[in-house]
Short mmCIF file of C-alpha atoms in Angstrom, two decimals:
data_model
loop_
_atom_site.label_atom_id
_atom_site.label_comp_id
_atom_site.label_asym_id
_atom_site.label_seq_id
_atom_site.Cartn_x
_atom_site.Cartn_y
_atom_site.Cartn_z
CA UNK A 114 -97.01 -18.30 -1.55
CA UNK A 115 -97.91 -22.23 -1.39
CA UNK A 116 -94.66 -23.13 -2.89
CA UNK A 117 -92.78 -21.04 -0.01
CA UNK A 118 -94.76 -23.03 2.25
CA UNK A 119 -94.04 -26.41 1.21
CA UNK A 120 -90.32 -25.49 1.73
CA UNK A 121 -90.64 -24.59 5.11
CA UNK A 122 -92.86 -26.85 6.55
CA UNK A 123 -91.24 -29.30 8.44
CA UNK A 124 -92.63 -32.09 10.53
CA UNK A 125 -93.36 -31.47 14.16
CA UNK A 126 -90.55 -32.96 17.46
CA UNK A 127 -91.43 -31.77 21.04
CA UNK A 128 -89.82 -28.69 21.59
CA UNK A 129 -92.44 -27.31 23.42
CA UNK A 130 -90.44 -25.15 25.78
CA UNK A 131 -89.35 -23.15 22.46
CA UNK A 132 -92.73 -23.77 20.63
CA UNK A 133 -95.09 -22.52 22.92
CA UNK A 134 -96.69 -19.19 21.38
CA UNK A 135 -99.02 -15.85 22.00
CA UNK A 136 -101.46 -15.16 19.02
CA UNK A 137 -101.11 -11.73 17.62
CA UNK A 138 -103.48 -9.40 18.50
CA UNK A 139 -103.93 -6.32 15.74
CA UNK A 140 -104.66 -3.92 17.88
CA UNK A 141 -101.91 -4.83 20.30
CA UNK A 142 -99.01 -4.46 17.73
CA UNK A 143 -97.28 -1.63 15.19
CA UNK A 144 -96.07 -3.51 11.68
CA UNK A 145 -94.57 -2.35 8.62
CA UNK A 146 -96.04 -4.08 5.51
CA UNK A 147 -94.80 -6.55 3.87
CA UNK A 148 -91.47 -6.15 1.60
CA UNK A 149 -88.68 -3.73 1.24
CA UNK A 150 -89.34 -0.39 -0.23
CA UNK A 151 -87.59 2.74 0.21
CA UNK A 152 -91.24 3.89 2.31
CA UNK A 153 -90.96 0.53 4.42
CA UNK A 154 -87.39 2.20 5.37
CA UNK A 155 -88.12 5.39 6.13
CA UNK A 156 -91.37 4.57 7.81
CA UNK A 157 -88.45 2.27 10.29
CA UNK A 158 -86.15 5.45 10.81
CA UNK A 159 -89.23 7.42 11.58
CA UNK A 160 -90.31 4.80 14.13
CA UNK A 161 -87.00 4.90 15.60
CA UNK A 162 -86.75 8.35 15.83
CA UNK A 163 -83.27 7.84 13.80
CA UNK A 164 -80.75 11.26 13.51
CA UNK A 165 -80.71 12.00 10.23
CA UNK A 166 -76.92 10.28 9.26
CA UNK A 167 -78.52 6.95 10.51
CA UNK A 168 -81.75 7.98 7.85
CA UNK A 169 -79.56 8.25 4.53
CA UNK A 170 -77.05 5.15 6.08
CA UNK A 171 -80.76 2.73 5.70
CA UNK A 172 -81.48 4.19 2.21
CA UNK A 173 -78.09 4.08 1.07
CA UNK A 174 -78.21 0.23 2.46
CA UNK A 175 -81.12 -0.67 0.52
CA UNK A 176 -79.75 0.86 -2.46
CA UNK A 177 -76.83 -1.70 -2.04
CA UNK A 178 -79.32 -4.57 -1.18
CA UNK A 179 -80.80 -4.07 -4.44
CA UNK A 180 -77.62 -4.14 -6.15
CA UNK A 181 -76.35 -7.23 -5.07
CA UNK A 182 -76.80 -10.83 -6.15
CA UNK A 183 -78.20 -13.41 -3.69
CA UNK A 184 -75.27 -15.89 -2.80
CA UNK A 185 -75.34 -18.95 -4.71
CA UNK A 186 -72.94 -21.39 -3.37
CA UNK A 187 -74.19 -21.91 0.04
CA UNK A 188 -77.98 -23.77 0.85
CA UNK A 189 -80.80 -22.85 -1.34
CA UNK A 190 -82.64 -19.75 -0.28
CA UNK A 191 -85.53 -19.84 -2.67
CA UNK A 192 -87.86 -20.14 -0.33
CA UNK A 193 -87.31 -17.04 1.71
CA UNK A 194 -89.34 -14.22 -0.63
CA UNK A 195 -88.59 -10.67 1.09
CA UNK A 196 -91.81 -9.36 -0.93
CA UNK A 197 -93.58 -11.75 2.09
CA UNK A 198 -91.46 -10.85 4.82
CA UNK A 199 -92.51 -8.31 7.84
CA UNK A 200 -89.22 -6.30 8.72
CA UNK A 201 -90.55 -4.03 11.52
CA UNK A 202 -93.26 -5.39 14.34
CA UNK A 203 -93.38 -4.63 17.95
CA UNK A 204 -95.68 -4.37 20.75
CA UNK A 205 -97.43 -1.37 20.84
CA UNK A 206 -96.72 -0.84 24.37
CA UNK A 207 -92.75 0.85 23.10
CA UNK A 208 -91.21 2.03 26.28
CA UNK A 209 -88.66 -0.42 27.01
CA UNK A 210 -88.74 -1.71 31.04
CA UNK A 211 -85.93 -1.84 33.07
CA UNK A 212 -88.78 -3.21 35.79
CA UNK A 213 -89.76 -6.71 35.05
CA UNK A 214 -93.63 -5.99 36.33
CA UNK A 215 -93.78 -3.43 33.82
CA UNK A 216 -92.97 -5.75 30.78
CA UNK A 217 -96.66 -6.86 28.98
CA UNK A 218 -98.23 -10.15 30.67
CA UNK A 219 -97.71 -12.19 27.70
CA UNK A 220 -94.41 -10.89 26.71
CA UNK A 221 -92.92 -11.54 30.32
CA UNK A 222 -94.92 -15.15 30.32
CA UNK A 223 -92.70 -15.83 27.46
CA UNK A 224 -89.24 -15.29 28.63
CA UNK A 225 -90.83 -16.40 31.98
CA UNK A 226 -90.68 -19.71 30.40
CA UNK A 227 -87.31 -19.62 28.96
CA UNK A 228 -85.63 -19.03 32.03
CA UNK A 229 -84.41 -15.40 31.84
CA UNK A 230 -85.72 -13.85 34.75
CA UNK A 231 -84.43 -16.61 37.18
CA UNK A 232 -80.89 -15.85 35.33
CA UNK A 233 -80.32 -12.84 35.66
CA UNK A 234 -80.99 -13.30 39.55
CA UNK A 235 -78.84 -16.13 39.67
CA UNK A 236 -75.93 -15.21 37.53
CA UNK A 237 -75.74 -12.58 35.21
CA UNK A 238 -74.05 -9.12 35.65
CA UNK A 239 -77.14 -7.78 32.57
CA UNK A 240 -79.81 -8.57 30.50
CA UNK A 241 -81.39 -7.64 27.34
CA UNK A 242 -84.61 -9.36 26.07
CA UNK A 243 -86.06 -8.85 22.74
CA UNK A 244 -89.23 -9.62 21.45
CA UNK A 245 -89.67 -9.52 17.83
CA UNK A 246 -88.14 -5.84 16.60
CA UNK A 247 -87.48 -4.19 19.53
CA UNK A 248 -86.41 -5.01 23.11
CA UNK A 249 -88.20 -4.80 25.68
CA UNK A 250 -86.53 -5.08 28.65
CA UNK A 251 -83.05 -3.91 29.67
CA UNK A 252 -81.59 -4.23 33.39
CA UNK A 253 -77.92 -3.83 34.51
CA UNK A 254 -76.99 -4.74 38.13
CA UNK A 255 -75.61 -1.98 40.29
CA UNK A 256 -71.96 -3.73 40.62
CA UNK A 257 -71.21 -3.59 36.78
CA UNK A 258 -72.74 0.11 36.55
CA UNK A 259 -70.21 0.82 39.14
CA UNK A 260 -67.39 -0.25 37.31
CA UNK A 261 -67.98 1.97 34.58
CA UNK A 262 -69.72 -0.57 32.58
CA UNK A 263 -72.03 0.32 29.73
CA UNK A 264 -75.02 -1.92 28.85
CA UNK A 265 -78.10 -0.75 26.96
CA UNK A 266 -79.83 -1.09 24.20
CA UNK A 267 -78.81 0.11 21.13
CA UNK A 268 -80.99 3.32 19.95
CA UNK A 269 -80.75 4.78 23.89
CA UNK A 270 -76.89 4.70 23.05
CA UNK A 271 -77.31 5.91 19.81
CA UNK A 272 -79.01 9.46 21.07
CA UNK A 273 -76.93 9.36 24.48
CA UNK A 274 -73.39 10.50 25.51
CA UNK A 275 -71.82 8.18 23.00
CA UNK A 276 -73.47 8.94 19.82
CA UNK A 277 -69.65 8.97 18.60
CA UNK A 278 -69.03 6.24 19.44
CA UNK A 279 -71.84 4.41 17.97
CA UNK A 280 -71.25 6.43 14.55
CA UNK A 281 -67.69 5.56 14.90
CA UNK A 282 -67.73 1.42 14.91
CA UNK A 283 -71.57 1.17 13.45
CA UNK A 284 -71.12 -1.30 10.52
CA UNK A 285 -67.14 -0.67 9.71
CA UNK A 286 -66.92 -3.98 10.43
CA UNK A 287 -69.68 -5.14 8.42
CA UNK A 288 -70.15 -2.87 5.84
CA UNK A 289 -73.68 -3.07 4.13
CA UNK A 290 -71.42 -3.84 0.83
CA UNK A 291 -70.18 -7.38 2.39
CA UNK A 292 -73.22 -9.18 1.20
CA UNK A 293 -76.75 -8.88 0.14
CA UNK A 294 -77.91 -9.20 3.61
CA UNK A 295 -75.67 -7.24 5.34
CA UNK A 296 -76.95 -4.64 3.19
CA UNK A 297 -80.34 -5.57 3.86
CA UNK A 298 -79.86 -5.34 7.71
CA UNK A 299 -78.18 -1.98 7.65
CA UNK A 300 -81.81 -0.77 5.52
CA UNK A 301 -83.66 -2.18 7.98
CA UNK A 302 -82.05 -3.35 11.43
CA UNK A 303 -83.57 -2.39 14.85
CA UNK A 304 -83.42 -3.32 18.36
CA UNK A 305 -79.71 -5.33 19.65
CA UNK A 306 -77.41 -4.36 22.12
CA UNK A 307 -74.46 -1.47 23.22
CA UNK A 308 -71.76 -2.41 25.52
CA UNK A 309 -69.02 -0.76 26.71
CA UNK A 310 -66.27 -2.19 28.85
CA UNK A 311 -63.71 0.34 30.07
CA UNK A 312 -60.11 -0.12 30.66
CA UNK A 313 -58.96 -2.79 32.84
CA UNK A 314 -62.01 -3.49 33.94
CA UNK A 315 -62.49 -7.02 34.74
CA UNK A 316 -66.27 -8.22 34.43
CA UNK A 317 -66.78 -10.97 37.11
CA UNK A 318 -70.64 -11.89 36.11
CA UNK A 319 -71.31 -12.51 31.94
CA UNK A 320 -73.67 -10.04 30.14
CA UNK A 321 -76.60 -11.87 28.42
CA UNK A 322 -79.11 -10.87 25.45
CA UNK A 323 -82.07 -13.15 24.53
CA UNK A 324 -83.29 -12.75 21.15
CA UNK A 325 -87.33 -13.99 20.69
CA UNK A 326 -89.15 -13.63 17.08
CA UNK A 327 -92.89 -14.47 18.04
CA UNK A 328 -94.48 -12.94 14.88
CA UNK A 329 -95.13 -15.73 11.63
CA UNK A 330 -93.29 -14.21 8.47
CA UNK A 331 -91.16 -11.84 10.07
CA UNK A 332 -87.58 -11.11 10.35
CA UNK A 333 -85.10 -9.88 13.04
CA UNK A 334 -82.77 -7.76 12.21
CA UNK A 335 -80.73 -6.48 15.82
CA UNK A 336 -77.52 -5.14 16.30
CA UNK A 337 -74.81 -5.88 18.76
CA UNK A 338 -72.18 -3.79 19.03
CA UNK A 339 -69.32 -4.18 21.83
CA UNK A 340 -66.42 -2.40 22.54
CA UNK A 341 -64.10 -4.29 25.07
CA UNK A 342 -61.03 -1.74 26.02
CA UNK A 343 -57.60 -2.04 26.79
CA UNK A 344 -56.82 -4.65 29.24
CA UNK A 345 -60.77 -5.77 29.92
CA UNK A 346 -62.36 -8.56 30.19
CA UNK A 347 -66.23 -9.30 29.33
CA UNK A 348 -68.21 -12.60 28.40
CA UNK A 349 -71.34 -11.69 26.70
CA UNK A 350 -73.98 -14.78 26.20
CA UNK A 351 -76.43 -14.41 23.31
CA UNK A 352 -80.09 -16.92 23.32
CA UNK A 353 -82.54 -16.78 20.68
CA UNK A 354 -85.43 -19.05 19.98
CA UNK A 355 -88.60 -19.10 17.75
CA UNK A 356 -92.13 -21.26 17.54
CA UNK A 357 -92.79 -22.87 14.80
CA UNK A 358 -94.48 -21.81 11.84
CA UNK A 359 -95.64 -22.90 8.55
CA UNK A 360 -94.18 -19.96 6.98
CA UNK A 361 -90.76 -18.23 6.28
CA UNK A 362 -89.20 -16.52 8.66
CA UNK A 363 -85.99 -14.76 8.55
CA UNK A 364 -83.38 -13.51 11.24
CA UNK A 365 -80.08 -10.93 9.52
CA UNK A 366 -78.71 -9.92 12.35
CA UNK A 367 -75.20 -8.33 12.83
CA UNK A 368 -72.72 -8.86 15.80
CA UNK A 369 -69.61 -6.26 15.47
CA UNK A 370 -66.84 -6.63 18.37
CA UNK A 371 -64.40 -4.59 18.75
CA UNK A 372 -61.08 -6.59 21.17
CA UNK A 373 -58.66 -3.66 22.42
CA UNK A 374 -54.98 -4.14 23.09
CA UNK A 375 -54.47 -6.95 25.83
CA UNK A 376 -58.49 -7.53 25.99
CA UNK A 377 -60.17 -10.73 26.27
CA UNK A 378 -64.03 -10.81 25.14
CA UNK A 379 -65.61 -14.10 25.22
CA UNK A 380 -68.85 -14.24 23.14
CA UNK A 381 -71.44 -17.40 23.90
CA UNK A 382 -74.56 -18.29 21.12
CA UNK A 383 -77.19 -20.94 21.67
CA UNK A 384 -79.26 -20.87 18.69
CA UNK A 385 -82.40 -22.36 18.65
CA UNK A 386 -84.34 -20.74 16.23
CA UNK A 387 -87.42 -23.09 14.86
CA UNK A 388 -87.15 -24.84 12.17
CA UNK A 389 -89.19 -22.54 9.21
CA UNK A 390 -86.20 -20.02 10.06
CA UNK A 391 -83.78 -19.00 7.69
CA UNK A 392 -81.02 -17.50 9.78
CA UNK A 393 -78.20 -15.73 7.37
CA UNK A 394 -76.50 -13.79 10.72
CA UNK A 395 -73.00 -12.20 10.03
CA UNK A 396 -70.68 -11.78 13.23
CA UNK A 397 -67.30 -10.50 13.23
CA UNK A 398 -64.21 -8.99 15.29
CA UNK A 399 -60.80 -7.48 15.25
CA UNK A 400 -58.50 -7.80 17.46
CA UNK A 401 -55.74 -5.94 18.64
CA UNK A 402 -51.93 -6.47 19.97
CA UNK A 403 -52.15 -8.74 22.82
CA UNK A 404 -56.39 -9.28 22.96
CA UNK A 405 -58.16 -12.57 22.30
CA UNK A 406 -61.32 -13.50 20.93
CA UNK A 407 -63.06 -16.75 22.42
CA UNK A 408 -66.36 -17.98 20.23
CA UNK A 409 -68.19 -20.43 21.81
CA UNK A 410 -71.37 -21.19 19.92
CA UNK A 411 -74.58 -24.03 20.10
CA UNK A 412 -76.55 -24.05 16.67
CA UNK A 413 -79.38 -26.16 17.05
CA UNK A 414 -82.50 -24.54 15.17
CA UNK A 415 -83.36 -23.22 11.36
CA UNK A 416 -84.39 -24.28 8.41
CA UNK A 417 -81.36 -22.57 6.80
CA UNK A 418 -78.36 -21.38 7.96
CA UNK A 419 -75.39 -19.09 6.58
CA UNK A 420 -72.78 -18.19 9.68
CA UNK A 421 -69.54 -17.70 9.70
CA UNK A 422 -68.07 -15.49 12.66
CA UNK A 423 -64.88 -14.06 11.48
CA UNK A 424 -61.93 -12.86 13.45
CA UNK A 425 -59.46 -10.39 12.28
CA UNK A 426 -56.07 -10.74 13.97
CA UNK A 427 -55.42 -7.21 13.19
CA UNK A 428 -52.25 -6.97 16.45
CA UNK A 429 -49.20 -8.66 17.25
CA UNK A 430 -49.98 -12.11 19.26
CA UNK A 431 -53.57 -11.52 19.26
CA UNK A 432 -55.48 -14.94 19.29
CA UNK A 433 -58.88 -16.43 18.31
CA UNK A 434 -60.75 -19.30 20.18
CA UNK A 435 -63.14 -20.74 17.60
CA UNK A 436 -65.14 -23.74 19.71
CA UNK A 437 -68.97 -24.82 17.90
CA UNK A 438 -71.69 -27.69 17.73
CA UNK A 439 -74.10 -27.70 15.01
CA UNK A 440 -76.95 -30.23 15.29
CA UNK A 441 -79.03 -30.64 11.64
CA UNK A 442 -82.22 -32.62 11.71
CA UNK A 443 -84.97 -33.59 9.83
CA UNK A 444 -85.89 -30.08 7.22
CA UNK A 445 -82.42 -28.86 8.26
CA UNK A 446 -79.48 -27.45 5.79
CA UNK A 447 -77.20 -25.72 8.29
CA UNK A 448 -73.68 -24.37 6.68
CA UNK A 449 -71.77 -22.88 9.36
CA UNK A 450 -67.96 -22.68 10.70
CA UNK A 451 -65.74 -19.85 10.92
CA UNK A 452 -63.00 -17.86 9.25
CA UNK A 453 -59.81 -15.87 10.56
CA UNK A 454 -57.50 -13.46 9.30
CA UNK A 455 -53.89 -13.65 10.74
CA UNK A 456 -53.18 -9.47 9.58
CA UNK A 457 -50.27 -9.37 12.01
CA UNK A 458 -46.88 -11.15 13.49
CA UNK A 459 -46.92 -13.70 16.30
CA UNK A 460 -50.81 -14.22 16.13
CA UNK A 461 -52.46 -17.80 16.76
CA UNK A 462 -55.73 -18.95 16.18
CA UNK A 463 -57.40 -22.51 17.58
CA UNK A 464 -60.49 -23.40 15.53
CA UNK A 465 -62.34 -26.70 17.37
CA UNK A 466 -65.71 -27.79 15.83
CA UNK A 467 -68.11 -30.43 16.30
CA UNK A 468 -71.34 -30.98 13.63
CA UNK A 469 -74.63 -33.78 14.25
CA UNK A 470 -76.32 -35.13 11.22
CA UNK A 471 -79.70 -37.44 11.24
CA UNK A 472 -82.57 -38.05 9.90
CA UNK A 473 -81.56 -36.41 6.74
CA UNK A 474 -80.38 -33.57 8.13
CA UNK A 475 -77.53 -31.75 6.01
CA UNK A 476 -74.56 -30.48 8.53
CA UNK A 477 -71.88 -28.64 6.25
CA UNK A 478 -68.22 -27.29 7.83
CA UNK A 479 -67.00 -24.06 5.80
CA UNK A 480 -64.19 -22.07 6.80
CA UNK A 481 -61.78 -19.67 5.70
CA UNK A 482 -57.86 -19.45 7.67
CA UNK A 483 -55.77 -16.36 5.96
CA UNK A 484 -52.30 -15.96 6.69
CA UNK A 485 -51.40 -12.55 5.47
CA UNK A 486 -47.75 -11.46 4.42
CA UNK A 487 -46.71 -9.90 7.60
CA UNK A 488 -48.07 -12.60 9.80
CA UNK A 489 -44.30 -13.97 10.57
CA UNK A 490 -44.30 -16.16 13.11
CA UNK A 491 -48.46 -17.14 13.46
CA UNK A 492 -50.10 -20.52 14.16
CA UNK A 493 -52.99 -21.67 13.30
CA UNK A 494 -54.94 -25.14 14.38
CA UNK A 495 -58.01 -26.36 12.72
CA UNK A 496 -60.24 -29.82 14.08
CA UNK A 497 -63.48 -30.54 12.15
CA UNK A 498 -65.22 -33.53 13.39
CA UNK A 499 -68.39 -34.71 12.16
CA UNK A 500 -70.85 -37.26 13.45
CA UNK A 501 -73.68 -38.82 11.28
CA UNK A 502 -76.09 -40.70 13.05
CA UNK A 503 -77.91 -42.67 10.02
CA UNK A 504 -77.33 -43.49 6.44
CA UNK A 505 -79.76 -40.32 5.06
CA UNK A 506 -77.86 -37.32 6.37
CA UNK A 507 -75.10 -35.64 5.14
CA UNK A 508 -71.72 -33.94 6.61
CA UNK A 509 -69.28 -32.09 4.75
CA UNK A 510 -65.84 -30.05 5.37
CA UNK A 511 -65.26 -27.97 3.28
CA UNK A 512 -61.90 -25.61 4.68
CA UNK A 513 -59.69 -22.91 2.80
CA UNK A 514 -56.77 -22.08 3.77
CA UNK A 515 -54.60 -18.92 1.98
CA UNK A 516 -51.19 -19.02 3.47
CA UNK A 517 -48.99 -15.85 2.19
CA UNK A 518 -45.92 -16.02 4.42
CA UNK A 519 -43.97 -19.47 4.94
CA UNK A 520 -43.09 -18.24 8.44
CA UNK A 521 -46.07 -19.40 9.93
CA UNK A 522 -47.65 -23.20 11.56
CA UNK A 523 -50.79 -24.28 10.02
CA UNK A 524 -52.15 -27.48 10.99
CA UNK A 525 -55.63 -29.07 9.90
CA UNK A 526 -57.91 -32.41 11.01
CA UNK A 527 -61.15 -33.75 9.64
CA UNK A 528 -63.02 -36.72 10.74
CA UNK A 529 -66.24 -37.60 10.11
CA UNK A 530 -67.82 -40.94 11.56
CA UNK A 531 -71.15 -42.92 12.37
CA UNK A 532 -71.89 -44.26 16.37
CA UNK A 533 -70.63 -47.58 16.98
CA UNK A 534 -73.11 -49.90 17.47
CA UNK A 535 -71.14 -51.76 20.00
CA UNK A 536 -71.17 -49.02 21.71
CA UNK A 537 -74.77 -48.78 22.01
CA UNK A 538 -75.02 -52.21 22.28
CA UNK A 539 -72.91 -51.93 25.86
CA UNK A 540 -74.39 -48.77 27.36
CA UNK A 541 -77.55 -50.55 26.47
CA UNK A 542 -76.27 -53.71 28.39
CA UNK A 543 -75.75 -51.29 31.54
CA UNK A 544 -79.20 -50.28 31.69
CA UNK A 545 -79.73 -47.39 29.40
CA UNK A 546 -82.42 -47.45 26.37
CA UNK A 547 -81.50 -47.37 22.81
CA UNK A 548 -82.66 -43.44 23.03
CA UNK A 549 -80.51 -42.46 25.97
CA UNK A 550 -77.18 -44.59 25.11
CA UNK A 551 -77.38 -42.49 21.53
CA UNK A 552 -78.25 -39.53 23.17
CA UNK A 553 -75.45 -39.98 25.70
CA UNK A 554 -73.00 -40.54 22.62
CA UNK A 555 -73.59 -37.46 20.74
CA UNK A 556 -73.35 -35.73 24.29
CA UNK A 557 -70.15 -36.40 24.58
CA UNK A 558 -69.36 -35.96 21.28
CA UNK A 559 -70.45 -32.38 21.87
CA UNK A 560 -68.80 -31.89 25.29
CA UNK A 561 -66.18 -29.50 24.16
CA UNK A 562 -68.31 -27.00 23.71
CA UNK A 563 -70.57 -27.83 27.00
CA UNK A 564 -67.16 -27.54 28.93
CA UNK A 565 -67.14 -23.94 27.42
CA UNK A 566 -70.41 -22.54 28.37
CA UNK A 567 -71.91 -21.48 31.79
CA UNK A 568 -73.44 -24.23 33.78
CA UNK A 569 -77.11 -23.27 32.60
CA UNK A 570 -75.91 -23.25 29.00
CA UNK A 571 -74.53 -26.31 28.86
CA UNK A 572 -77.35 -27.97 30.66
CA UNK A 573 -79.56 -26.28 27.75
CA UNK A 574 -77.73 -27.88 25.13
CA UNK A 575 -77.65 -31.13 26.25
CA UNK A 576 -81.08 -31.19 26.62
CA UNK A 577 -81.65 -29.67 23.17
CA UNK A 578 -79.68 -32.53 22.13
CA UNK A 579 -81.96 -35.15 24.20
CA UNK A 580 -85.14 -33.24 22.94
CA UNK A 581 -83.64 -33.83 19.05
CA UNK A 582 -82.52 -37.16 20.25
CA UNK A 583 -86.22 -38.73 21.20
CA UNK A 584 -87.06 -39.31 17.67
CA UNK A 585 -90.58 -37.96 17.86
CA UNK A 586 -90.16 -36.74 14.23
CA UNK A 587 -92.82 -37.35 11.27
#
């Protein structure tokens, strides 16, 4: 195990909002040992109190996990050793709360100090909080129950009134056979979220799930599964954050979506899992005639990251929003961007990314535009720009595009650049420090994506930004 360690250890900054943590207790949690075995996986199904299709789907997904290769031309991996890795833990206290007194002192001290609570009053139509495997706290308000609107957790959905439906969309999207660890989070998933938006319903007030892994050398493995239906409208905002630890932990979640004809789902991430994290998350939608997908998404934390949302353009004009900032620090190898599939006439697709480099940190763009054969008629509009602030990171782009038809408009941009000097040199000139003229910079480097989130959100990132900004590293 010491050589894992030394490849997750990475020096201390001040993120003590995030960092802040509640020593385990044995005889206060339920964990699975260590590794993945075909007990491990049935011991999970039996703690879920799975029906018996969802049983053989786990075992048949760790019979795929151990078939597959681990991917070799992203960021190493080699530290992450599943044979050390804790795939099930949760407080022993199970019953979910929809009562936020009846949520476990320490657990509601946490998100207590992350600010859900206090937004759900102010703001939100729903929340979900997770803690480790499962969640443990689910609340919708009475306005978006009215409307028909379905919000729960996962496994209450899964033994409810739509069972179907669940069975129906549960990992076509993401079929364990996509990759290694989409296999291993259909063997092993639990917790995530259900929603259900019904037709023409228009959502005023954005759903919200906050993801927190507490446990060292665990993983997280939800699923969030939405289903927006013809005409709808729903933006659903996803947090997650970690402490630190010396050892490697791992989060494999899945995100399916499912965009109906003339829908509009908007789906918000700030990511700000700690920095011994390797997070190898696969999100994905399709779209039909008419809908739109709109990604906004904040990566700021791991060790190691692999994500990609993918859209599949799957109806005539159906579009695909694609708007990100990845920040990479010190310890930090984050590969991220997007890809799209134009499977249909007419469709358009705006990709719009921003990526922050320093003190070695290595910031890489990947993505992946398709323009199938019957996509007459679709546009597609990529911007990449990278910003390195010091002569020991790294940025690169690295885009494919696969154009089949030569009806179509395909555009692409990539800059990558260093802060001006001068420029630092006159904010400094008006007052500010060194610290807060860069920190202003890279702010507004990053400002598309602020514009795109809810007021809170966008305050959170900029001061994620300010936090990596102080230089309080090593």
């Amino acid at each position: 195990m010491a050589e894992n360690e030394e490849k997750t250890v990475v020096a201390d900054i001040d993120r003590s909002m995030y960092d802040f943590r509640y020593e385990e207790k044995p005889e206060d949690i339920f964990k699975v040992d260590e590794g993945l075995t075909p007990e491990i996986v049935d011991e999970i199904s039996k703690e879920k109190g799975d029906p018996e299709w969802m049983r053989e789907f786990r075992q048949k997904s760790l019979e795929i996990y151990n078939q597959l290769e681990v991917p070799e031309w992203g960021p190493d991996i080699s530290g992450l050793n599943m044979d050390n890795i804790v795939t099930y833990i949760r407080p022993k206290k199970k019953n979910m709360a929809s009562d936020w007194q009846e949520v476990p002192e320490d657990i509601k001290n946490t998100f207590e100090k992350l600010g859900i609570p206090q937004a759900e009053r102010e703001s939100l139509a729903g929340v979900g909080a997770q803690y480790d495997s499962e969640l443990v706290y689910h609340n919708v308000k009475d306005e978006a129950a009215s409307l028909g609107v379905v919000y729960t957790d996962i496994e209450s959905a899964l033994h409810g009134p739509y069972a179907d439906m669940i069975r129906d969309h549960f990992m076509h999207l993401v079929p364990p056979t996509d990759h290694k660890f989409a296999a291993l989070h259909g063997a092993v998933w639990s917790g995530g979220s259900f929603v259900y938006v019904p037709k023409g319903v228009h959502l005023d007030f954005p759903l919200q799930s906050y993801f927190r892994l507490n446990a060292p050398g665990a993983g997280q493995f939800e699923h969030t599964l939405i289903i927006v239906d013809e005409g709808a409208y729903c933006h659903f905002i996803e947090g997650c954050s970690a402490p630190k630890y010396n050892v490697a932990n791992l989060h494999a979640g899945c995100v399916e979506l499912f965009v109906a004809k003339g829908a509009t789902l908007r789906y918000s991430t700030i990511e700000n899992w700690s920095k011994n994290m390797y997070n190898l998350n696969t999100k994905r939608a399709i779209v039909e005639e008419g809908g739109k997908i709109e990604w906004v998404s904040g990566s700021f934390g791991s060790h190691v990251s692999y994500l990609y949302p993918m859209s599949i353009l799957n109806g005539e004009g159906a579009k695909c929003e694609f708007t990100s900032v990845t920040f990479a620090g010190k310890g930090q190898n984050l590969d991220t961007g997007t890809k799209v599939v134009h499977n249909a006439p007419n469709t358009s697709s705006y990709i719009n990314t921003r990526s922050i480099s320093k003190s070695g940190g290595i910031s890489t763009y990947r993505s992946a535009v398709t323009v199938m054969p019957n996509a007459k008629g679709s546009k597609s509009a990529v911007s990449c720009q990278s910003l390195m602030l010091d002569d020991i990171s790294r940025s690169d782009t690295i885009p494919a595009m696969d154009i089949r038809t030569a009806d179509c408009d395909i555009g692409h941009e990539a800059r990558i650049g260093r802060i001006n000097d001068d420029v630092v040199f006159y904010l400094m000139s008006r007052g500010l420090s060194e610290e807060d003229a860069r920190a202003l910079i890279v702010s507004g480097f990053a400002d598309n994506v602020g514009k795109e989130l809810p007021l809170e959100y966008a305050v959170e990132m900029n001061n994620l930004i300010r936090l990596e900004m102080k230089g309080a590293i090593g």
